[in-house]
């Protein structure tokens, strides 16, 4: 049986992906910061639920070792852990900045580095990095989040060169708006008490409303399963609602694009 290792599997895309894979005969390593709170995934004997915080290297090493000890190998790594910070740049503390980048980008790099030796040894494996349409275009008050997702895009592209000689594939999944708690529990909104306040509030309210109207997270899990089963996966998979904005962003003059986005999001 093949094994998939997923970060951020406590809810949303990560949990849905774990459920899809185990239902199709895979062994699943579902990692999360607080596994003691998980009651559903632990009921299946082919799912190993482990503690992992991508900002703590010791938990990464322990989880990878436990996965190898239990299942013998890791065929697919899904880097899904992350959260969403919105607000005006001036409003962020240094802790806000470091936490966002450490979780969404540096943490992803740490987990990839920990898993790679096992894949390289076997000359086989797939690494699927969860990016976003936010890694392809920009919208207001999300400068930190965009910085991390553009970083994930560049890291993954470069890694494709690096790992191809070893038979390891890499892919980016770039969701549009998905109906998960990403716009609730996983969103950190820093609301300033200054002249940015009305702008940030308007965009935040738009994002929360849009999240409730987003695509089902299962479509992302299905896309990841398609990548896992593909002999020659593509580098990028753009999927879900609102992805139409990516090609529009590429062809419109910047000033017109900014005008339209502000009208829609901050009206």
CSV table of C-alpha atoms in Angstrom, one decimal, residues 12-255:
chain,number,residue,atom,x,y,z
A,12,UNK,CA,-10.7,21.6,5.8
A,13,UNK,CA,-8.6,20.6,2.9
A,14,UNK,CA,-6.1,18.5,4.9
A,15,UNK,CA,-8.8,16.4,6.6
A,16,UNK,CA,-10.8,16.0,3.4
A,17,UNK,CA,-7.7,14.8,1.6
A,18,UNK,CA,-7.0,12.3,4.3
A,19,UNK,CA,-10.5,10.9,4.1
A,20,UNK,CA,-10.4,10.6,0.3
A,21,UNK,CA,-7.0,8.8,0.3
A,22,UNK,CA,-7.9,6.3,3.0
A,23,UNK,CA,-11.2,5.5,1.3
A,24,UNK,CA,-9.2,4.5,-1.8
A,25,UNK,CA,-6.8,2.1,-0.1
A,26,UNK,CA,-3.9,4.4,0.9
A,27,UNK,CA,-2.2,4.6,4.2
A,28,UNK,CA,-2.5,8.1,5.6
A,29,UNK,CA,-0.3,10.0,8.0
A,30,UNK,CA,-2.5,12.9,9.2
A,31,UNK,CA,-0.5,15.4,11.2
A,32,UNK,CA,-1.7,18.4,13.2
A,33,UNK,CA,-0.7,20.6,16.1
A,34,UNK,CA,-3.3,19.1,18.5
A,35,UNK,CA,-4.0,15.5,17.7
A,36,UNK,CA,-5.7,14.9,21.1
A,37,UNK,CA,-8.7,16.9,19.8
A,38,UNK,CA,-9.1,14.6,16.7
A,39,UNK,CA,-11.8,12.0,17.1
A,40,UNK,CA,-12.9,11.1,13.6
A,41,UNK,CA,-9.6,10.2,11.8
A,42,UNK,CA,-8.3,8.1,14.7
A,43,UNK,CA,-11.1,5.6,14.1
A,44,UNK,CA,-9.5,4.2,11.0
A,45,UNK,CA,-6.6,1.8,11.4
A,46,UNK,CA,-4.9,2.9,8.1
A,47,UNK,CA,-4.7,6.5,9.4
A,48,UNK,CA,-1.8,7.4,11.7
A,49,UNK,CA,-2.6,10.7,13.5
A,50,UNK,CA,0.5,12.5,14.8
A,51,UNK,CA,1.5,15.8,16.4
A,52,UNK,CA,3.4,18.1,14.1
A,53,UNK,CA,3.9,21.9,14.3
A,54,UNK,CA,5.7,23.2,11.2
A,55,UNK,CA,7.3,25.9,13.3
A,56,UNK,CA,9.0,23.3,15.6
A,57,UNK,CA,11.6,21.2,13.8
A,58,UNK,CA,11.7,18.5,16.6
A,59,UNK,CA,8.0,17.7,16.0
A,60,UNK,CA,8.6,17.4,12.3
A,61,UNK,CA,11.5,15.0,12.7
A,62,UNK,CA,9.5,12.9,15.2
A,63,UNK,CA,6.5,12.7,12.9
A,64,UNK,CA,8.5,11.7,9.9
A,65,UNK,CA,10.3,9.0,11.9
A,66,UNK,CA,7.1,7.7,13.3
A,67,UNK,CA,5.6,7.5,9.8
A,68,UNK,CA,8.5,5.6,8.4
A,69,UNK,CA,8.6,3.3,11.4
A,70,UNK,CA,4.9,2.5,10.9
A,71,UNK,CA,4.5,2.4,7.2
A,72,UNK,CA,8.0,2.0,5.8
A,73,UNK,CA,7.9,4.8,3.3
A,74,UNK,CA,6.3,8.1,2.3
A,75,UNK,CA,5.1,8.1,-1.3
A,76,UNK,CA,3.4,11.5,-1.3
A,77,UNK,CA,3.9,14.6,0.9
A,78,UNK,CA,1.2,17.2,1.0
A,79,UNK,CA,2.3,20.5,2.6
A,80,UNK,CA,-1.0,21.9,3.6
A,81,UNK,CA,-0.5,23.5,7.0
A,82,UNK,CA,-0.9,27.3,7.0
A,83,UNK,CA,-3.1,30.2,8.1
A,84,UNK,CA,-4.2,33.5,6.7
A,85,UNK,CA,-3.2,36.9,8.0
A,86,UNK,CA,-4.9,40.1,6.8
A,87,UNK,CA,-4.4,43.7,7.7
A,88,UNK,CA,-2.4,46.8,6.9
A,89,UNK,CA,1.3,46.2,7.0
A,90,UNK,CA,1.8,49.0,9.6
A,91,UNK,CA,-0.5,47.2,12.0
A,92,UNK,CA,1.5,44.0,12.2
A,93,UNK,CA,3.9,43.3,15.0
A,94,UNK,CA,7.2,41.7,14.4
A,95,UNK,CA,5.7,38.5,15.9
A,96,UNK,CA,2.8,38.7,13.4
A,97,UNK,CA,5.2,38.9,10.5
A,98,UNK,CA,7.5,36.1,11.7
A,99,UNK,CA,4.6,33.8,12.6
A,100,UNK,CA,3.0,34.1,9.1
A,101,UNK,CA,6.2,33.5,7.2
A,102,UNK,CA,7.5,30.8,9.6
A,103,UNK,CA,4.2,28.8,9.3
A,104,UNK,CA,3.3,29.2,5.6
A,105,UNK,CA,6.7,29.2,4.0
A,106,UNK,CA,9.6,28.2,6.3
A,107,UNK,CA,7.6,25.4,7.9
A,108,UNK,CA,6.7,24.0,4.4
A,109,UNK,CA,10.4,24.0,3.6
A,110,UNK,CA,11.3,22.3,6.8
A,111,UNK,CA,8.9,19.4,6.3
A,112,UNK,CA,10.0,19.0,2.7
A,113,UNK,CA,13.6,18.8,3.8
A,114,UNK,CA,12.8,16.2,6.4
A,115,UNK,CA,11.0,13.9,4.0
A,116,UNK,CA,13.3,14.2,1.0
A,117,UNK,CA,16.1,11.8,2.1
A,118,UNK,CA,13.6,8.9,2.1
A,119,UNK,CA,12.2,9.8,-1.3
A,120,UNK,CA,15.6,10.3,-2.8
A,121,UNK,CA,16.8,7.0,-1.5
A,122,UNK,CA,13.9,5.2,-3.3
A,123,UNK,CA,14.2,7.4,-6.4
A,124,UNK,CA,10.5,8.0,-6.2
A,125,UNK,CA,7.9,10.3,-4.6
A,126,UNK,CA,5.6,13.3,-5.1
A,127,UNK,CA,5.6,16.6,-3.2
A,128,UNK,CA,2.4,18.6,-3.4
A,129,UNK,CA,2.6,22.1,-2.0
A,130,UNK,CA,-0.7,24.0,-1.3
A,131,UNK,CA,-0.3,27.5,-2.7
A,132,UNK,CA,-3.2,29.7,-3.7
A,133,UNK,CA,-4.4,32.0,-6.4
A,134,UNK,CA,-2.7,34.5,-3.9
A,135,UNK,CA,0.6,33.1,-5.2
A,136,UNK,CA,-0.3,34.2,-8.7
A,137,UNK,CA,-1.9,37.7,-8.2
A,138,UNK,CA,-2.6,40.2,-5.4
A,139,UNK,CA,-5.5,41.8,-3.6
A,140,UNK,CA,-5.7,44.4,-0.8
A,141,UNK,CA,-4.5,44.0,2.8
A,142,UNK,CA,-2.9,40.6,2.3
A,143,UNK,CA,0.8,41.6,1.8
A,144,UNK,CA,2.1,39.1,4.3
A,145,UNK,CA,0.0,36.2,3.0
A,146,UNK,CA,0.9,37.0,-0.6
A,147,UNK,CA,4.6,37.1,0.4
A,148,UNK,CA,4.4,33.5,1.7
A,149,UNK,CA,2.4,32.1,-1.2
A,150,UNK,CA,4.7,33.8,-3.8
A,151,UNK,CA,7.6,32.3,-1.9
A,152,UNK,CA,5.9,28.8,-2.0
A,153,UNK,CA,5.6,29.2,-5.8
A,154,UNK,CA,9.2,30.1,-6.3
A,155,UNK,CA,10.5,27.4,-3.9
A,156,UNK,CA,8.4,24.7,-5.7
A,157,UNK,CA,9.5,25.8,-9.2
A,158,UNK,CA,13.2,25.7,-8.2
A,159,UNK,CA,12.7,22.3,-6.4
A,160,UNK,CA,11.4,20.8,-9.6
A,161,UNK,CA,14.8,21.3,-11.2
A,162,UNK,CA,16.6,20.0,-8.2
A,163,UNK,CA,14.5,16.8,-7.7
A,164,UNK,CA,13.9,15.7,-11.3
A,165,UNK,CA,17.1,13.6,-11.5
A,166,UNK,CA,15.9,11.6,-8.6
A,167,UNK,CA,12.5,10.7,-9.9
A,168,UNK,CA,10.7,13.0,-7.5
A,169,UNK,CA,7.8,15.1,-8.8
A,170,UNK,CA,6.6,18.4,-7.4
A,171,UNK,CA,3.3,20.1,-7.9
A,172,UNK,CA,1.5,23.2,-6.8
A,173,UNK,CA,-2.2,23.2,-6.0
A,174,UNK,CA,-3.5,26.7,-6.3
A,175,UNK,CA,-7.0,26.9,-4.9
A,176,UNK,CA,-9.4,29.8,-5.4
A,177,UNK,CA,-12.0,30.5,-2.7
A,178,UNK,CA,-12.7,27.3,-0.7
A,179,UNK,CA,-15.5,26.9,1.8
A,180,UNK,CA,-13.5,26.0,4.9
A,181,UNK,CA,-12.7,27.6,8.2
A,182,UNK,CA,-9.7,29.3,6.5
A,183,UNK,CA,-11.8,32.5,6.6
A,184,UNK,CA,-12.8,32.0,10.2
A,185,UNK,CA,-10.7,30.0,12.7
A,186,UNK,CA,-7.6,30.1,10.4
A,187,UNK,CA,-7.8,33.8,9.6
A,188,UNK,CA,-5.9,36.3,11.7
A,189,UNK,CA,-7.2,39.7,11.1
A,190,UNK,CA,-5.2,42.6,12.6
A,191,UNK,CA,-7.7,45.4,12.7
A,192,UNK,CA,-6.0,48.8,13.1
A,193,UNK,CA,-7.6,51.7,15.0
A,194,UNK,CA,-6.5,54.4,12.5
A,195,UNK,CA,-7.2,55.5,9.0
A,196,UNK,CA,-6.8,52.0,7.6
A,197,UNK,CA,-9.7,50.7,9.7
A,198,UNK,CA,-12.6,51.2,7.3
A,199,UNK,CA,-10.6,49.7,4.4
A,200,UNK,CA,-9.5,46.7,6.3
A,201,UNK,CA,-12.9,46.1,7.7
A,202,UNK,CA,-14.6,46.2,4.3
A,203,UNK,CA,-12.1,43.8,2.8
A,204,UNK,CA,-12.4,41.4,5.8
A,205,UNK,CA,-16.2,41.3,5.5
A,206,UNK,CA,-15.9,40.6,1.8
A,207,UNK,CA,-13.5,37.8,2.4
A,208,UNK,CA,-15.6,36.2,5.1
A,209,UNK,CA,-18.7,36.3,2.9
A,210,UNK,CA,-16.8,34.9,-0.1
A,211,UNK,CA,-15.4,32.0,2.0
A,212,UNK,CA,-18.9,30.9,2.8
A,213,UNK,CA,-19.7,30.7,-1.0
A,214,UNK,CA,-16.5,29.0,-2.0
A,215,UNK,CA,-15.9,25.6,-3.5
A,216,UNK,CA,-16.1,22.3,-1.5
A,217,UNK,CA,-12.7,21.3,-0.1
A,218,UNK,CA,-13.2,17.9,-1.5
A,219,UNK,CA,-12.4,19.2,-5.0
A,220,UNK,CA,-8.9,20.0,-3.7
A,221,UNK,CA,-8.5,16.5,-2.2
A,222,UNK,CA,-9.6,15.0,-5.5
A,223,UNK,CA,-7.1,17.1,-7.3
A,224,UNK,CA,-4.3,15.9,-5.0
A,225,UNK,CA,-5.4,12.3,-5.5
A,226,UNK,CA,-5.2,12.9,-9.3
A,227,UNK,CA,-1.6,14.1,-8.8
A,228,UNK,CA,-0.7,11.2,-6.6
A,229,UNK,CA,-2.0,8.7,-9.2
A,230,UNK,CA,-0.5,10.5,-12.2
A,231,UNK,CA,2.7,9.3,-13.9
A,232,UNK,CA,3.6,12.7,-15.1
A,233,UNK,CA,1.9,15.4,-13.0
A,234,UNK,CA,1.8,19.0,-14.1
A,235,UNK,CA,3.6,21.7,-12.1
A,236,UNK,CA,0.5,23.8,-11.4
A,237,UNK,CA,-3.2,22.9,-10.7
A,238,UNK,CA,-5.4,26.0,-10.6
A,239,UNK,CA,-8.7,24.9,-9.0
A,240,UNK,CA,-11.9,26.2,-7.5
A,241,UNK,CA,-14.0,29.4,-7.5
A,242,UNK,CA,-12.5,32.8,-8.3
A,243,UNK,CA,-9.6,31.3,-10.3
A,244,UNK,CA,-10.8,33.3,-13.3
A,245,UNK,CA,-9.1,36.3,-11.7
A,246,UNK,CA,-5.6,34.9,-12.4
A,247,UNK,CA,-5.7,35.2,-16.3
A,248,UNK,CA,-7.5,38.6,-15.9
A,249,UNK,CA,-4.7,39.8,-13.7
A,250,UNK,CA,-2.2,38.9,-16.3
A,251,UNK,CA,-3.8,40.8,-19.2
A,252,UNK,CA,-5.3,43.9,-17.6
A,253,UNK,CA,-3.2,47.1,-17.1
A,254,UNK,CA,-2.2,47.3,-13.5
A,255,UNK,CA,-4.2,50.5,-12.8
